[in-house]
GROMACS .gro file of N, CA and C in nm:
model
  540
    1MET      N    1   0.075  -0.116   0.000
    1MET     CA    2   0.001   0.007   0.001
    1MET      C    3   0.088   0.120   0.014
    2CYS      N    4   0.158   0.139   0.102
    2CYS     CA    5   0.256   0.269   0.121
    2CYS      C    6   0.400   0.218   0.121
    3ILE      N    7   0.416   0.109   0.097
    3ILE     CA    8   0.557   0.041   0.087
    3ILE      C    9   0.663   0.139   0.016
    4GLY      N   10   0.765   0.174   0.079
    4GLY     CA   11   0.867   0.256   0.014
    4GLY      C   12   0.851   0.396   0.005
    5MET      N   13   0.740   0.442   0.066
    5MET     CA   14   0.708   0.596   0.065
    5MET      C   15   0.803   0.657   0.170
    6THR      N   16   0.915   0.655   0.151
    6THR     CA   17   1.025   0.703   0.256
    6THR      C   18   1.010   0.851   0.293
    7ASN      N   19   0.969   0.935   0.201
    7ASN     CA   20   0.946   1.077   0.226
    7ASN      C   21   0.813   1.125   0.295
    8LEU      N   22   0.721   1.032   0.310
    8LEU     CA   23   0.597   1.043   0.358
    8LEU      C   24   0.591   1.110   0.507
    9GLU      N   25   0.550   1.237   0.534
    9GLU     CA   26   0.540   1.292   0.661
    9GLU      C   27   0.410   1.283   0.724
   10TYR      N   28   0.295   1.261   0.654
   10TYR     CA   29   0.160   1.252   0.732
   10TYR      C   30   0.080   1.177   0.646
   11ILE      N   31  -0.014   1.095   0.716
   11ILE     CA   32  -0.123   1.010   0.653
   11ILE      C   33  -0.216   0.983   0.763
   12ASN      N   34  -0.337   0.999   0.703
   12ASN     CA   35  -0.467   0.997   0.810
   12ASN      C   36  -0.553   0.882   0.723
   13LEU      N   37  -0.553   0.760   0.765
   13LEU     CA   38  -0.641   0.673   0.714
   13LEU      C   39  -0.780   0.637   0.775
   14THR      N   40  -0.809   0.727   0.878
   14THR     CA   41  -0.922   0.688   0.948
   14THR      C   42  -1.041   0.693   0.850
   15GLY      N   43  -1.122   0.602   0.863
   15GLY     CA   44  -1.232   0.594   0.778
   15GLY      C   45  -1.215   0.511   0.651
   16PHE      N   46  -1.095   0.488   0.615
   16PHE     CA   47  -1.064   0.410   0.505
   16PHE      C   48  -1.105   0.276   0.520
   17ASN      N   49  -1.182   0.221   0.418
   17ASN     CA   50  -1.254   0.101   0.434
   17ASN      C   51  -1.144  -0.029   0.382
   18PHE      N   52  -1.114  -0.113   0.470
   18PHE     CA   53  -1.038  -0.240   0.445
   18PHE      C   54  -1.121  -0.349   0.502
   19THR      N   55  -1.250  -0.343   0.499
   19THR     CA   56  -1.340  -0.446   0.556
   19THR      C   57  -1.299  -0.589   0.485
   20ASN      N   58  -1.278  -0.589   0.360
   20ASN     CA   59  -1.244  -0.731   0.310
   20ASN      C   60  -1.108  -0.770   0.284
   21ASN      N   61  -1.002  -0.683   0.335
   21ASN     CA   62  -0.855  -0.701   0.325
   21ASN      C   63  -0.818  -0.821   0.414
   22THR      N   64  -0.739  -0.909   0.372
   22THR     CA   65  -0.691  -1.023   0.465
   22THR      C   66  -0.553  -1.027   0.493
   23THR      N   67  -0.479  -0.923   0.464
   23THR     CA   68  -0.344  -0.931   0.495
   23THR      C   69  -0.281  -0.779   0.490
   24PHE      N   70  -0.193  -0.746   0.596
   24PHE     CA   71  -0.114  -0.620   0.590
   24PHE      C   72   0.019  -0.652   0.594
   25VAL      N   73   0.063  -0.734   0.502
   25VAL     CA   74   0.219  -0.776   0.486
   25VAL      C   75   0.306  -0.670   0.414
   26PHE      N   76   0.390  -0.606   0.489
   26PHE     CA   77   0.478  -0.489   0.432
   26PHE      C   78   0.384  -0.382   0.383
   27SER      N   79   0.276  -0.355   0.428
   27SER     CA   80   0.198  -0.240   0.380
   27SER      C   81   0.255  -0.116   0.394
   28PHE      N   82   0.327  -0.078   0.504
   28PHE     CA   83   0.375   0.052   0.529
   28PHE      C   84   0.528   0.049   0.570
   29LYS      N   85   0.604  -0.048   0.503
   29LYS     CA   86   0.740  -0.074   0.536
   29LYS      C   87   0.815   0.038   0.478
   30ASP      N   88   0.904   0.087   0.563
   30ASP     CA   89   1.001   0.201   0.518
   30ASP      C   90   0.933   0.337   0.528
   31MET      N   91   0.814   0.339   0.551
   31MET     CA   92   0.737   0.474   0.545
   31MET      C   93   0.805   0.577   0.628
   32GLY      N   94   0.827   0.708   0.584
   32GLY     CA   95   0.887   0.803   0.662
   32GLY      C   96   1.030   0.806   0.700
   33ASN      N   97   1.106   0.707   0.664
   33ASN     CA   98   1.237   0.681   0.724
   33ASN      C   99   1.343   0.771   0.658
   34ALA      N  100   1.310   0.862   0.547
   34ALA     CA  101   1.405   0.933   0.491
   34ALA      C  102   1.374   1.087   0.534
   35THR      N  103   1.270   1.103   0.631
   35THR     CA  104   1.234   1.232   0.674
   35THR      C  105   1.321   1.277   0.793
   36ALA      N  106   1.323   1.385   0.838
   36ALA     CA  107   1.402   1.427   0.958
   36ALA      C  108   1.324   1.373   1.082
   37LEU      N  109   1.197   1.381   1.092
   37LEU     CA  110   1.119   1.355   1.221
   37LEU      C  111   1.041   1.231   1.200
   38GLY      N  112   1.012   1.189   1.096
   38GLY     CA  113   0.928   1.054   1.066
   38GLY      C  114   0.780   1.105   1.011
   39CYS      N  115   0.708   1.012   1.000
   39CYS     CA  116   0.574   1.026   0.938
   39CYS      C  117   0.475   1.026   1.071
   40GLU      N  118   0.372   1.118   1.064
   40GLU     CA  119   0.269   1.129   1.154
   40GLU      C  120   0.166   1.021   1.103
   41PHE      N  121   0.132   0.912   1.173
   41PHE     CA  122   0.057   0.816   1.114
   41PHE      C  123  -0.072   0.799   1.198
   42VAL      N  124  -0.195   0.811   1.129
   42VAL     CA  125  -0.315   0.785   1.204
   42VAL      C  126  -0.398   0.694   1.120
   43TYR      N  127  -0.447   0.598   1.184
   43TYR     CA  128  -0.549   0.499   1.137
   43TYR      C  129  -0.632   0.449   1.228
   44ASP      N  130  -0.696   0.517   1.305
   44ASP     CA  131  -0.801   0.488   1.407
   44ASP      C  132  -0.922   0.426   1.365
   45ASP      N  133  -0.988   0.348   1.431
   45ASP     CA  134  -1.116   0.267   1.401
   45ASP      C  135  -1.109   0.199   1.280
   46MET      N  136  -1.001   0.136   1.243
   46MET     CA  137  -0.988   0.026   1.112
   46MET      C  138  -1.076  -0.081   1.151
   47ILE      N  139  -1.131  -0.124   1.032
   47ILE     CA  140  -1.222  -0.246   1.039
   47ILE      C  141  -1.158  -0.338   0.917
   48SER      N  142  -1.120  -0.450   0.970
   48SER     CA  143  -1.052  -0.549   0.862
   48SER      C  144  -1.056  -0.691   0.900
   49LYS      N  145  -1.066  -0.784   0.794
   49LYS     CA  146  -1.072  -0.929   0.839
   49LYS      C  147  -0.936  -0.994   0.816
   50THR      N  148  -0.825  -0.907   0.835
   50THR     CA  149  -0.692  -0.959   0.807
   50THR      C  150  -0.660  -1.065   0.905
   51THR      N  151  -0.570  -1.166   0.856
   51THR     CA  152  -0.512  -1.268   0.953
   51THR      C  153  -0.377  -1.257   0.958
   52THR      N  154  -0.306  -1.145   0.910
   52THR     CA  155  -0.163  -1.117   0.936
   52THR      C  156  -0.124  -0.974   0.936
   53PHE      N  157  -0.051  -0.930   1.021
   53PHE     CA  158   0.012  -0.810   1.012
   53PHE      C  159   0.168  -0.825   1.016
   54ASN      N  160   0.214  -0.910   0.924
   54ASN     CA  161   0.359  -0.949   0.906
   54ASN      C  162   0.444  -0.837   0.867
   55GLN      N  163   0.542  -0.775   0.934
   55GLN     CA  164   0.614  -0.668   0.890
   55GLN      C  165   0.546  -0.552   0.841
   56THR      N  166   0.436  -0.512   0.892
   56THR     CA  167   0.349  -0.422   0.840
   56THR      C  168   0.422  -0.278   0.832
   57PHE      N  169   0.494  -0.251   0.949
   57PHE     CA  170   0.569  -0.119   0.968
   57PHE      C  171   0.715  -0.141   0.973
   58ALA      N  172   0.774  -0.257   0.921
   58ALA     CA  173   0.918  -0.270   0.929
   58ALA      C  174   0.992  -0.143   0.874
   59ASN      N  175   1.090  -0.107   0.935
   59ASN     CA  176   1.188  -0.009   0.915
   59ASN      C  177   1.128   0.128   0.898
   60ALA      N  178   1.007   0.148   0.930
   60ALA     CA  179   0.945   0.278   0.913
   60ALA      C  180   0.971   0.386   1.032
   61LYS      N  181   0.969   0.505   1.013
   61LYS     CA  182   1.003   0.613   1.095
   61LYS      C  183   0.886   0.697   1.128
   62PHE      N  184   0.855   0.714   1.275
   62PHE     CA  185   0.741   0.781   1.294
   62PHE      C  186   0.759   0.900   1.394
   63LYS      N  187   0.682   1.006   1.369
   63LYS     CA  188   0.684   1.125   1.451
   63LYS      C  189   0.567   1.107   1.550
   64SER      N  190   0.457   1.039   1.521
   64SER     CA  191   0.355   0.998   1.598
   64SER      C  192   0.282   0.873   1.542
   65PHE      N  193   0.218   0.800   1.628
   65PHE     CA  194   0.148   0.666   1.578
   65PHE      C  195   0.029   0.641   1.647
   66SER      N  196  -0.090   0.634   1.577
   66SER     CA  197  -0.209   0.597   1.648
   66SER      C  198  -0.291   0.527   1.548
   67MET      N  199  -0.330   0.395   1.612
   67MET     CA  200  -0.379   0.303   1.537
   67MET      C  201  -0.489   0.228   1.647
   68LYS      N  202  -0.551   0.313   1.715
   68LYS     CA  203  -0.646   0.266   1.816
   68LYS      C  204  -0.791   0.235   1.768
   69ASP      N  205  -0.847   0.156   1.854
   69ASP     CA  206  -0.988   0.116   1.839
   69ASP      C  207  -1.021   0.026   1.697
   70ALA      N  208  -0.912  -0.050   1.667
   70ALA     CA  209  -0.932  -0.127   1.559
   70ALA      C  210  -1.033  -0.259   1.573
   71THR      N  211  -1.088  -0.302   1.480
   71THR     CA  212  -1.186  -0.408   1.472
   71THR      C  213  -1.146  -0.520   1.390
   72ILE      N  214  -1.090  -0.627   1.425
   72ILE     CA  215  -1.042  -0.736   1.348
   72ILE      C  216  -1.142  -0.852   1.349
   73THR      N  217  -1.205  -0.868   1.217
   73THR     CA  218  -1.315  -0.958   1.221
   73THR      C  219  -1.275  -1.111   1.180
   74SER      N  220  -1.157  -1.147   1.149
   74SER     CA  221  -1.109  -1.279   1.132
   74SER      C  222  -1.113  -1.361   1.240
   75ALA      N  223  -1.115  -1.486   1.220
   75ALA     CA  224  -1.115  -1.591   1.327
   75ALA      C  225  -0.993  -1.572   1.420
   76GLY      N  226  -0.878  -1.498   1.366
   76GLY     CA  227  -0.777  -1.487   1.457
   76GLY      C  228  -0.658  -1.415   1.360
   77PHE      N  229  -0.549  -1.359   1.424
   77PHE     CA  230  -0.452  -1.274   1.346
   77PHE      C  231  -0.331  -1.278   1.436
   78ASN      N  232  -0.230  -1.265   1.341
   78ASN     CA  233  -0.085  -1.265   1.387
   78ASN      C  234  -0.025  -1.127   1.370
   79MET      N  235   0.061  -1.100   1.455
   79MET     CA  236   0.138  -0.970   1.454
   79MET      C  237   0.296  -0.991   1.447
   80PHE      N  238   0.327  -1.088   1.362
   80PHE     CA  239   0.467  -1.118   1.366
   80PHE      C  240   0.549  -1.008   1.311
   81TYR      N  241   0.650  -0.963   1.369
   81TYR     CA  242   0.748  -0.853   1.318
   81TYR      C  243   0.673  -0.738   1.282
   82PHE      N  244   0.560  -0.700   1.351
   82PHE     CA  245   0.473  -0.581   1.337
   82PHE      C  246   0.549  -0.462   1.293
   83MET      N  247   0.623  -0.411   1.386
   83MET     CA  248   0.703  -0.300   1.384
   83MET      C  249   0.846  -0.310   1.390
   84ILE      N  250   0.896  -0.418   1.345
   84ILE     CA  251   1.046  -0.472   1.344
   84ILE      C  252   1.138  -0.343   1.280
   85ASN      N  253   1.236  -0.303   1.367
   85ASN     CA  254   1.327  -0.201   1.344
   85ASN      C  255   1.266  -0.066   1.292
   86ALA      N  256   1.145  -0.032   1.357
   86ALA     CA  257   1.081   0.094   1.344
   86ALA      C  258   1.162   0.193   1.433
   87ASN      N  259   1.144   0.326   1.382
   87ASN     CA  260   1.204   0.439   1.471
   87ASN      C  261   1.086   0.524   1.500
   88VAL      N  262   1.060   0.539   1.632
   88VAL     CA  263   0.968   0.627   1.689
   88VAL      C  264   1.038   0.749   1.754
   89ALA      N  265   1.041   0.859   1.671
   89ALA     CA  266   1.123   0.965   1.720
   89ALA      C  267   1.071   1.031   1.844
   90GLY      N  268   1.160   1.077   1.911
   90GLY     CA  269   1.127   1.163   2.022
   90GLY      C  270   1.049   1.093   2.152
   91GLY      N  271   1.050   0.965   2.157
   91GLY     CA  272   0.983   0.889   2.265
   91GLY      C  273   0.825   0.897   2.252
   92ALA      N  274   0.780   0.934   2.145
   92ALA     CA  275   0.632   0.939   2.130
   92ALA      C  276   0.559   0.802   2.146
   93GLU      N  277   0.428   0.807   2.178
   93GLU     CA  278   0.371   0.703   2.207
   93GLU      C  279   0.304   0.625   2.090
   94ILE      N  280   0.319   0.492   2.090
   94ILE     CA  281   0.253   0.404   1.993
   94ILE      C  282   0.124   0.354   2.059
   95ASP      N  283   0.019   0.407   2.004
   95ASP     CA  284  -0.111   0.384   2.065
   95ASP      C  285  -0.184   0.275   1.972
   96ILE      N  286  -0.187   0.161   2.013
   96ILE     CA  287  -0.278   0.050   1.953
   96ILE      C  288  -0.372   0.000   2.061
   97SER      N  289  -0.435   0.081   2.139
   97SER     CA  290  -0.509   0.056   2.240
   97SER      C  291  -0.657   0.006   2.181
   98ASN      N  292  -0.722  -0.072   2.267
   98ASN     CA  293  -0.863  -0.103   2.243
   98ASN      C  294  -0.899  -0.175   2.101
   99TRP      N  295  -0.795  -0.265   2.063
   99TRP     CA  296  -0.839  -0.342   1.960
   99TRP      C  297  -0.931  -0.456   1.987
  100SER      N  298  -1.034  -0.490   1.894
  100SER     CA  299  -1.119  -0.605   1.929
  100SER      C  300  -1.081  -0.705   1.828
  101GLY      N  301  -1.090  -0.829   1.852
  101GLY     CA  302  -1.039  -0.941   1.761
  101GLY      C  303  -0.980  -1.051   1.841
  102THR      N  304  -0.913  -1.136   1.780
  102THR     CA  305  -0.845  -1.257   1.836
  102THR      C  306  -0.708  -1.264   1.802
  103PRO      N  307  -0.616  -1.192   1.872
  103PRO     CA  308  -0.477  -1.213   1.833
  103PRO      C  309  -0.414  -1.334   1.873
  104LEU      N  310  -0.336  -1.418   1.780
  104LEU     CA  311  -0.285  -1.543   1.822
  104LEU      C  312  -0.138  -1.534   1.856
  105GLY      N  313  -0.057  -1.438   1.793
  105GLY     CA  314   0.075  -1.424   1.805
  105GLY      C  315   0.149  -1.298   1.797
  106PHE      N  316   0.262  -1.268   1.870
  106PHE     CA  317   0.310  -1.169   1.857
  106PHE      C  318   0.473  -1.172   1.838
  107VAL      N  319   0.499  -1.270   1.773
  107VAL     CA  320   0.661  -1.314   1.744
  107VAL      C  321   0.721  -1.196   1.701
  108TYR      N  322   0.837  -1.129   1.775
  108TYR     CA  323   0.914  -1.030   1.744
  108TYR      C  324   0.835  -0.913   1.687
  109ALA      N  325   0.707  -0.873   1.744
  109ALA     CA  326   0.635  -0.776   1.689
  109ALA      C  327   0.687  -0.639   1.722
  110PHE      N  328   0.767  -0.605   1.809
  110PHE     CA  329   0.836  -0.483   1.839
  110PHE      C  330   0.982  -0.489   1.854
  111ARG      N  331   1.033  -0.600   1.786
  111ARG     CA  332   1.174  -0.622   1.776
  111ARG      C  333   1.260  -0.491   1.727
  112GLY      N  334   1.361  -0.452   1.804
  112GLY     CA  335   1.443  -0.348   1.752
  112GLY      C  336   1.382  -0.212   1.743
  113VAL      N  337   1.277  -0.186   1.801
  113VAL     CA  338   1.213  -0.048   1.783
  113VAL      C  339   1.300   0.038   1.859
  114VAL      N  340   1.326   0.151   1.804
  114VAL     CA  341   1.418   0.252   1.883
  114VAL      C  342   1.344   0.387   1.888
  115GLY      N  343   1.401   0.468   1.965
  115GLY     CA  344   1.353   0.602   1.989
  115GLY      C  345   1.298   0.622   2.121
  116GLU      N  346   1.292   0.528   2.203
  116GLU     CA  347   1.233   0.523   2.346
  116GLU      C  348   1.096   0.552   2.353
  117PRO      N  349   1.005   0.495   2.263
  117PRO     CA  350   0.863   0.525   2.279
  117PRO      C  351   0.794   0.452   2.389
  118SER      N  352   0.684   0.497   2.414
  118SER     CA  353   0.587   0.437   2.519
  118SER      C  354   0.488   0.356   2.418
  119LEU      N  355   0.423   0.254   2.466
  119LEU     CA  356   0.335   0.174   2.404
  119LEU      C  357   0.201   0.156   2.479
  120ASN      N  358   0.096   0.186   2.419
  120ASN     CA  359  -0.036   0.164   2.480
  120ASN      C  360  -0.118   0.046   2.417
  121MET      N  361  -0.124  -0.066   2.495
  121MET     CA  362  -0.201  -0.179   2.450
  121MET      C  363  -0.308  -0.213   2.538
  122THR      N  364  -0.368  -0.102   2.601
  122THR     CA  365  -0.482  -0.117   2.688
  122THR      C  366  -0.604  -0.171   2.621
  123GLY      N  367  -0.666  -0.272   2.672
  123GLY     CA  368  -0.794  -0.326   2.611
  123GLY      C  369  -0.776  -0.450   2.527
  124TRP      N  370  -0.649  -0.505   2.508
  124TRP     CA  371  -0.617  -0.625   2.431
  124TRP      C  372  -0.666  -0.740   2.509
  125ASN      N  373  -0.736  -0.844   2.431
  125ASN     CA  374  -0.761  -0.966   2.488
  125ASN      C  375  -0.660  -1.065   2.431
  126THR      N  376  -0.568  -1.100   2.512
  126THR     CA  377  -0.454  -1.195   2.465
  126THR      C  378  -0.487  -1.337   2.511
  127SER      N  379  -0.621  -1.366   2.556
  127SER     CA  380  -0.622  -1.496   2.611
  127SER      C  381  -0.610  -1.619   2.506
  128ASN      N  382  -0.594  -1.576   2.385
  128ASN     CA  383  -0.579  -1.687   2.267
  128ASN      C  384  -0.440  -1.675   2.219
  129VAL      N  385  -0.345  -1.589   2.286
  129VAL     CA  386  -0.213  -1.582   2.218
  129VAL      C  387  -0.129  -1.707   2.242
  130THR      N  388  -0.063  -1.771   2.145
  130THR     CA  389   0.023  -1.886   2.189
  130THR      C  390   0.163  -1.842   2.184
  131SER      N  391   0.199  -1.723   2.146
  131SER     CA  392   0.342  -1.688   2.156
  131SER      C  393   0.357  -1.544   2.150
  132PHE      N  394   0.440  -1.495   2.263
  132PHE     CA  395   0.490  -1.357   2.270
  132PHE      C  396   0.650  -1.378   2.242
  133TYR      N  397   0.695  -1.467   2.182
  133TYR     CA  398   0.841  -1.500   2.174
  133TYR      C  399   0.905  -1.368   2.096
  134GLY      N  400   1.006  -1.325   2.177
  134GLY     CA  401   1.074  -1.210   2.128
  134GLY      C  402   1.018  -1.082   2.114
  135MET      N  403   0.885  -1.053   2.170
  135MET     CA  404   0.799  -0.953   2.123
  135MET      C  405   0.877  -0.817   2.152
  136PHE      N  406   0.967  -0.801   2.249
  136PHE     CA  407   1.032  -0.676   2.270
  136PHE      C  408   1.175  -0.695   2.250
  137TYR      N  409   1.216  -0.784   2.190
  137TYR     CA  410   1.354  -0.820   2.174
  137TYR      C  411   1.443  -0.703   2.129
  138SER      N  412   1.548  -0.656   2.219
  138SER     CA  413   1.640  -0.544   2.174
  138SER      C  414   1.557  -0.412   2.137
  139SER      N  415   1.448  -0.393   2.194
  139SER     CA  416   1.366  -0.284   2.173
  139SER      C  417   1.402  -0.161   2.278
  140THR      N  418   1.378  -0.045   2.247
  140THR     CA  419   1.394   0.062   2.331
  140THR      C  420   1.256   0.115   2.394
  141VAL      N  421   1.162   0.035   2.375
  141VAL     CA  422   1.011   0.078   2.427
  141VAL      C  423   1.050   0.090   2.579
  142ASN      N  424   1.003   0.193   2.636
  142ASN     CA  425   1.024   0.220   2.787
  142ASN      C  426   0.915   0.201   2.872
  143ASN      N  427   0.804   0.205   2.826
  143ASN     CA  428   0.695   0.179   2.918
  143ASN      C  429   0.573   0.128   2.832
  144ILE      N  430   0.504   0.018   2.892
  144ILE     CA  431   0.382  -0.045   2.824
  144ILE      C  432   0.265  -0.027   2.904
  145THR      N  433   0.165   0.038   2.864
  145THR     CA  434   0.038   0.056   2.931
  145THR      C  435  -0.062  -0.065   2.879
  146GLY      N  436  -0.108  -0.122   2.983
  146GLY     CA  437  -0.206  -0.227   2.939
  146GLY      C  438  -0.151  -0.376   2.970
  147LEU      N  439  -0.035  -0.390   3.034
  147LEU     CA  440   0.013  -0.521   3.063
  147LEU      C  441  -0.078  -0.592   3.160
  148ASN      N  442  -0.158  -0.528   3.250
  148ASN     CA  443  -0.230  -0.571   3.361
  148ASN      C  444  -0.344  -0.648   3.306
  149GLY      N  445  -0.381  -0.633   3.175
  149GLY     CA  446  -0.483  -0.686   3.113
  149GLY      C  447  -0.451  -0.822   3.035
  150PHE      N  448  -0.314  -0.839   3.019
  150PHE     CA  449  -0.239  -0.951   2.929
  150PHE      C  450  -0.287  -1.087   3.004
  151SER      N  451  -0.307  -1.190   2.934
  151SER     CA  452  -0.331  -1.330   2.974
  151SER      C  453  -0.226  -1.424   2.891
  152GLY      N  454  -0.170  -1.511   2.968
  152GLY     CA  455  -0.083  -1.611   2.904
  152GLY      C  456  -0.145  -1.740   2.888
  153ALA      N  457  -0.295  -1.749   2.913
  153ALA     CA  458  -0.356  -1.870   2.928
  153ALA      C  459  -0.349  -1.974   2.814
  154ALA      N  460  -0.311  -1.926   2.704
  154ALA     CA  461  -0.301  -2.020   2.571
  154ALA      C  462  -0.153  -2.040   2.530
  155LEU      N  463  -0.057  -1.990   2.597
  155LEU     CA  464   0.083  -1.984   2.559
  155LEU      C  465   0.128  -2.132   2.551
  156ILE      N  466   0.208  -2.177   2.444
  156ILE     CA  467   0.260  -2.311   2.435
  156ILE      C  468   0.399  -2.302   2.434
  157THR      N  469   0.472  -2.422   2.458
  157THR     CA  470   0.618  -2.439   2.467
  157THR      C  471   0.699  -2.319   2.508
  158ASN      N  472   0.760  -2.252   2.410
  158ASN     CA  473   0.830  -2.141   2.468
  158ASN      C  474   0.779  -1.991   2.428
  159GLY      N  475   0.648  -2.005   2.457
  159GLY     CA  476   0.573  -1.887   2.436
  159GLY      C  477   0.616  -1.749   2.476
  160CYS      N  478   0.689  -1.739   2.589
  160CYS     CA  479   0.734  -1.629   2.652
  160CYS      C  480   0.885  -1.603   2.642
  161GLU      N  481   0.944  -1.697   2.572
  161GLU     CA  482   1.089  -1.689   2.563
  161GLU      C  483   1.140  -1.563   2.497
  162LYS      N  484   1.242  -1.498   2.546
  162LYS     CA  485   1.296  -1.386   2.491
  162LYS      C  486   1.211  -1.268   2.475
  163MET      N  487   1.084  -1.268   2.543
  163MET     CA  488   0.980  -1.159   2.532
  163MET      C  489   1.045  -1.020   2.550
  164PHE      N  490   1.128  -1.013   2.652
  164PHE     CA  491   1.180  -0.870   2.692
  164PHE      C  492   1.348  -0.889   2.664
  165TYR      N  493   1.396  -0.974   2.615
  165TYR     CA  494   1.546  -0.999   2.593
  165TYR      C  495   1.613  -0.865   2.531
  166GLY      N  496   1.703  -0.820   2.592
  166GLY     CA  497   1.765  -0.687   2.561
  166GLY      C  498   1.692  -0.550   2.560
  167ALA      N  499   1.568  -0.574   2.621
  167ALA     CA  500   1.485  -0.451   2.614
  167ALA      C  501   1.524  -0.373   2.733
  168THR      N  502   1.644  -0.298   2.736
  168THR     CA  503   1.697  -0.252   2.859
  168THR      C  504   1.636  -0.100   2.902
  169TYR      N  505   1.562  -0.048   2.821
  169TYR     CA  506   1.498   0.070   2.857
  169TYR      C  507   1.367   0.053   2.932
  170LEU      N  508   1.306  -0.063   2.928
  170LEU     CA  509   1.175  -0.097   2.976
  170LEU      C  510   1.163  -0.088   3.126
  171LYS      N  511   1.074  -0.012   3.178
  171LYS     CA  512   1.062   0.000   3.329
  171LYS      C  513   0.932  -0.077   3.353
  172PHE      N  514   0.922  -0.145   3.467
  172PHE     CA  515   0.809  -0.217   3.522
  172PHE      C  516   0.758  -0.146   3.645
  173ASP      N  517   0.778  -0.010   3.665
  173ASP     CA  518   0.736   0.044   3.790
  173ASP      C  519   0.584   0.067   3.797
  174THR      N  520   0.505   0.080   3.673
  174THR     CA  521   0.365   0.089   3.670
  174THR      C  522   0.316  -0.006   3.572
  175ASN      N  523   0.193  -0.027   3.565
  175ASN     CA  524   0.135  -0.121   3.462
  175ASN      C  525   0.197  -0.259   3.445
  176ASN      N  526   0.210  -0.326   3.556
  176ASN     CA  527   0.259  -0.455   3.565
  176ASN      C  528   0.170  -0.554   3.527
  177PHE      N  529   0.216  -0.682   3.498
  177PHE     CA  530   0.125  -0.786   3.462
  177PHE      C  531   0.019  -0.823   3.566
  178ASP      N  532  -0.091  -0.859   3.527
  178ASP     CA  533  -0.195  -0.925   3.620
  178ASP      C  534  -0.158  -1.054   3.674
  179ALA      N  535  -0.211  -1.091   3.779
  179ALA     CA  536  -0.176  -1.221   3.828
  179ALA      C  537  -0.225  -1.327   3.737
  180ASN      N  538  -0.300  -1.313   3.653
  180ASN     CA  539  -0.366  -1.423   3.564
  180ASN      C  540  -0.280  -1.436   3.442
   0.00000   0.00000   0.00000
């Protein structure tokens, strides 16, 4: 969709209809990475039946990022390498709060994210997630809001292995995991 749009500074897709789309593979790869501050990205209230967000925002650079209140109508979806090696300039918030749907896996979803951003995942139902493997591997995400709502009930074998490996900027002083 916007792959290779390295000079893009602003895009607002709110209201853009992706109701029948089944994949977001590489859709916004490299977006904004040739700009000084990155792209202001807004795609709130998305509706899609996608099954995969594989490398959707790989190597992209963001000044701000909002993709909240999404509705995913497929039976389940994966967020493998979702924002791998993305740069979120100036410690801005990655807001992906209040998604409805059935996430199944977050393998390396935020691996290598730099810029010391915070992440808002409030309202996510992770009770069907089988793997958080390497989710924040070598990431500079410094705070995650919404961890207290996470569930590991469906995790299998090495489902949490390396979830926070090398994530040396992350603080757990607030928003810790729930006992479940």
